Amino acid sequence: MIDSRTLRIALLGAGNVGSQVARLLIENRTELAARAGADLELVGIAVRDVDAKRDVELPRELLTTDADSLIVGADIVIELMGGIEPARSYILKAVESGADVVTGNKALLAAHGSELLEATEQVGAEISYEASVAAAIPILRPLRDSLAGDNIRRVLAIVNGSTNFILDRMDQNGDSMADASQLARELGYLEADPTLDVEGWDAAQKATILARLAFHTSIDTERVYREGITGVTAEQIEAAKSAGYVIKLLAVAERLTAEDGTEGVSARVYPALVPREHPLASVHGGNNAVFVDAEAAGPLMFYGAGAGGLQTASAILGDVVSAARRHVAGGPGLVGSSHAALPLLSIDDVITKYQINLLVEDRPGVLAELAGIFESLGVSVQTVEQFVAEEEGLATLIVGTHSAREKALRATVEALREAKATARIVSVLRVEGAQ
Amino acid sequence: MIDSRTLRIALLGAGNVGSQVARLLIENRTELAARAGADLELVGIAVRDVDAKRDVELPRELLTTDADSLIVGADIVIELMGGIEPARSYILKAVESGADVVTGNKALLAAHGSELLEATEQVGAEISYEASVAAAIPILRPLRDSLAGDNIRRVLAIVNGSTNFILDRMDQNGDSMADASQLARELGYLEADPTLDVEGWDAAQKATILARLAFHTSIDTERVYREGITGVTAEQIEAAKSAGYVIKLLAVAERLTAEDGTEGVSARVYPALVPREHPLASVHGGNNAVFVDAEAAGPLMFYGAGAGGLQTASAILGDVVSAARRHVAGGPGLVGSSHAALPLLSIDDVITKYQINLLVEDRPGVLAELAGIFESLGVSVQTVEQFVAEEEGLATLIVGTHSAREKALRATVEALREAKATARIVSVLRVEGAQ
């Protein structure tokens, strides 16, 4: 299906990922042409400063500060500037002028995904964004295409490499949160301002994108329930380890029926206990993995590098070649649908298990008193472990619950906190991925 | 993009997978229509015997023995009969009449893939076959689309669930090959005639399909180098375990430069030693996994169920919805290209590591004598372990080599076999996935 056509590629941004994309488009031009069925000509690279120093040397004549002129006349526009504006306006301009768009901009997609997808669909173009979640790991196309005939029940994802690196160091090397974070900064895993990563904002954006594709539903990323990793302590990691768990920051998207019967989806981010034998438990360092549970397919996992300029460039180029093939074939683009329009349910409705670690008075009758609290709130206890605490007159109690609604679990923790027998709630963590 | 169009779906075959596909097409018709942008009407199911007993009850009026009439007028034909004929003729007929084809027929694709792809491309139709490798695991579309801009170096795949079940039982439970095989038969993992599985034919067919998509190259499945698992012993499994390895039947497809400089691909199937820390080592039971190493993306792994009627139906329906979307959008289909046309290189050219277990005379000078053999054939030794054997006067020697050409490694084993100091070569296994 090779023809003599040339497709004009415009690149916006030449940072870590952009410069690798430019290099690969130039170096592999012949091979990419054979795969795409058309020559892919990089016609220009829009940058803020033409003279800025870059890791990869780029042809000087391709660099321009005039993104607007570059976009007009391009067949495929690759947006790698990041941030909301001017990226959003440039993408809309590209789509209006009939170009296909490839982007890795998760913040923009999470905040304005519906607007961009609708604008794209209206003109019959296509917007692809495989690089926006889990870098090089093919996960968005598989969700959109390969699993298009299945019903996805749940997605559990490690999609933030920085926090996985930190938690993995704490788990594998016994580092404190401070030491692990310092190392992450030194190795370039953490930005100068780590808030987006450690507070779970980045993972929440990715949960939004995953939920859209998995459940054909557009959700508001601001309303994704979110807890970061800043409260995770070395003691919790140790306790998790001895109980057969590992703590992972998970982005969860799942189909859910609320207590009142409403069918909806839950999207949430929090550090959770994952059983050691679960495939997600062996995702180490800065790697990412997306675990998908589908009705027919059963459990699936997609694993690989979650960051890196070169790795992310792989996903961008996959989207570029796919867009080019569509251009050669003709016909309008495919846009992930949000026809299901399911409501985003509250964290209160989520069904999960709690692992509660508390200090209690070391005297007869305490266990019965606390067990009564669980019972009265309708939360069923699965495991109890009790041992003498270091503090005089106190015992440590570790209670694992059966699955229950978050609302009841939270009420239980509050009641435990108020109970006469309780000295202190040490830690409360949710369990994901257990039977 | 929902329109009022109805697409006519014809199903050929109502076995384990086919009956699940029919059930899901009927039960999920409304949801599938929303995703595909057109109603998907199952217009008929061609079977050999209309009255045969089936696991899933299917509407009697859809069943027919007249596949030919069913195919004419269908928009999408799903072929799940298996075998070469009449499946091949039916697919060609479907393509000629303008239908898109979805199939899971690995034997047919391995043997006649090029013919079918060319026929499909000529009329602008599309043939999809995600279900043919690793059942529900999305791997073929990711290779074709998501990794279209990357250069794949190597694919290491566990694609035969039956043999993985047997080897995993031997490894995890200490079963003998006979006991593990018997259990596999009882649980339905092995066919009455297990030759296709245990001799590696099934894996070789899948290696052929993977190599085509990974390297844009059509290869002859009959020429895929193949060793089955029948020679694997409980002793080998034990020895592997104590050396930090697990034995897996791998389908390997990789880019390779032959000794004479020829650029080509290698496709091969054999039981290999995989380091315990490699992601493939933790693929248990009947599961499948495909490990892909790409230049830009780095290492990726795709994991999930490798068999099952329902699981495989997920892949079939993903292809059906994707084909339907393309029908709605218009334009010709996308066909994986084989433009690279790389030669299939001989096993002699493969670069790998050997782990050689041999019994030698227990006397001074033996190690020097044998070391001389390795040296003279240009094979470098990485590890040597020697201990007293159970047999009087003999020692067990376990030699791990550095990477070398298969040809030199095989010559080394032959020379060792002839050496005066050697009593017996106990086992020779290749190592894959090590640094």
XYZ file of C-alpha atoms in Angstrom, chain A residues 259-410:
152
model
C -25.921 1.747 47.420
C -29.033 3.358 45.938
C -28.755 1.194 42.820
C -27.232 3.815 40.513
C -24.974 2.276 37.881
C -21.805 4.304 37.568
C -18.049 4.359 37.638
C -15.526 5.025 40.354
C -12.205 6.712 39.646
C -9.810 7.076 42.535
C -6.153 7.301 43.467
C -4.635 6.179 46.748
C -1.829 4.172 48.246
C -3.219 0.664 48.715
C -2.096 -2.682 50.025
C -1.569 -5.136 47.173
C -1.018 -8.846 47.899
C 2.591 -9.896 47.179
C 1.432 -12.575 44.742
C -0.545 -10.079 42.619
C 1.210 -9.230 39.321
C 1.197 -5.513 40.262
C 3.287 -6.252 43.371
C 6.347 -7.076 41.266
C 6.369 -3.772 39.404
C 9.633 -2.258 40.618
C 11.460 1.059 40.298
C 10.060 3.637 37.911
C 8.113 1.083 35.891
C 4.394 1.243 35.185
C 1.777 -1.469 34.789
C -1.912 -1.516 34.021
C -3.963 -4.437 35.275
C -7.306 -4.869 33.517
C -10.072 -7.194 34.620
C -12.615 -7.797 31.867
C -15.732 -9.985 31.894
C -14.719 -12.230 29.022
C -10.939 -11.783 28.818
C -10.411 -12.161 32.557
C -7.303 -10.593 34.096
C -4.760 -8.974 31.790
C -1.639 -6.993 32.566
C 0.383 -4.539 30.502
C 3.868 -3.755 31.786
C 6.817 -1.552 30.830
C 8.656 1.732 31.262
C 6.421 4.524 32.531
C 8.559 7.472 31.560
C 11.608 8.561 29.582
C 11.966 10.694 26.458
C 12.882 7.809 24.173
C 10.277 5.421 25.598
C 7.522 8.000 25.290
C 8.649 8.758 21.740
C 7.831 5.126 20.861
C 4.182 5.692 21.750
C 4.077 9.012 19.880
C 5.512 7.450 16.715
C 3.097 4.511 16.914
C 0.264 7.023 16.889
C 1.880 8.971 14.040
C 2.252 5.895 11.823
C -1.320 4.819 12.612
C -2.614 8.299 11.771
C -0.601 8.276 8.555
C -2.050 4.904 7.512
C -5.515 6.334 8.030
C -4.632 9.348 5.908
C -3.456 7.033 3.133
C -6.558 4.841 3.417
C -8.922 7.827 3.624
C -12.114 7.979 5.611
C -12.764 9.779 8.877
C -10.892 8.975 12.061
C -12.004 6.853 14.963
C -12.766 8.627 18.179
C -13.282 6.825 21.473
C -16.938 7.215 22.335
C -18.399 8.396 25.623
C -21.895 7.118 24.806
C -22.290 5.295 28.106
C -22.244 8.605 30.025
C -22.135 6.856 33.392
C -22.127 9.051 36.507
C -18.953 9.298 38.563
C -19.895 7.830 41.924
C -18.659 9.066 45.266
C -15.830 7.394 47.164
C -18.501 6.579 49.769
C -19.958 3.991 47.410
C -16.713 2.183 46.709
C -16.557 -1.405 47.921
C -13.147 -2.295 49.283
C -11.360 -3.870 52.233
C -9.679 -1.965 55.053
C -6.597 -2.968 56.965
C -6.706 -1.065 60.270
C -3.735 -0.878 62.606
C -4.535 0.523 66.066
C -3.164 0.720 69.594
C -5.607 -0.440 72.258
C -5.637 -0.933 76.024
C -4.141 -4.278 76.931
C -6.943 -5.652 79.123
C -9.652 -8.350 78.882
C -12.838 -7.355 77.076
C -11.206 -4.956 74.617
C -11.530 -7.265 71.621
C -15.216 -7.886 72.354
C -15.855 -4.150 72.737
C -14.185 -3.318 69.420
C -15.731 -6.293 67.620
C -19.088 -4.894 68.635
C -18.293 -1.655 66.796
C -17.578 -3.496 63.565
C -20.739 -5.528 63.943
C -22.967 -2.557 64.682
C -21.790 -0.784 61.525
C -22.247 -3.861 59.351
C -18.555 -4.378 58.643
C -17.423 -7.974 58.801
C -13.971 -8.786 60.198
C -11.797 -11.160 58.160
C -8.564 -11.271 60.205
C -7.430 -10.038 63.617
C -3.878 -10.074 64.875
C -3.020 -8.874 68.354
C 0.378 -8.442 70.002
C 1.973 -6.551 72.870
C 2.926 -3.017 71.905
C 6.120 -1.257 72.865
C 4.124 1.263 74.873
C 3.362 0.120 78.431
C -0.140 -1.249 78.948
C -1.056 -1.172 75.260
C -1.549 -3.802 72.591
C -1.298 -3.496 68.823
C -4.335 -4.730 66.956
C -4.324 -5.295 63.210
C -7.783 -5.828 61.789
C -8.474 -6.806 58.191
C -12.088 -6.404 57.096
C -14.121 -8.211 54.500
C -15.308 -6.100 51.555
C -17.673 -3.303 52.565
C -18.757 0.135 51.390
C -16.258 2.898 52.050
C -18.918 4.835 53.942
C -19.384 2.042 56.488
C -15.651 1.434 56.718
C -14.946 5.100 57.385
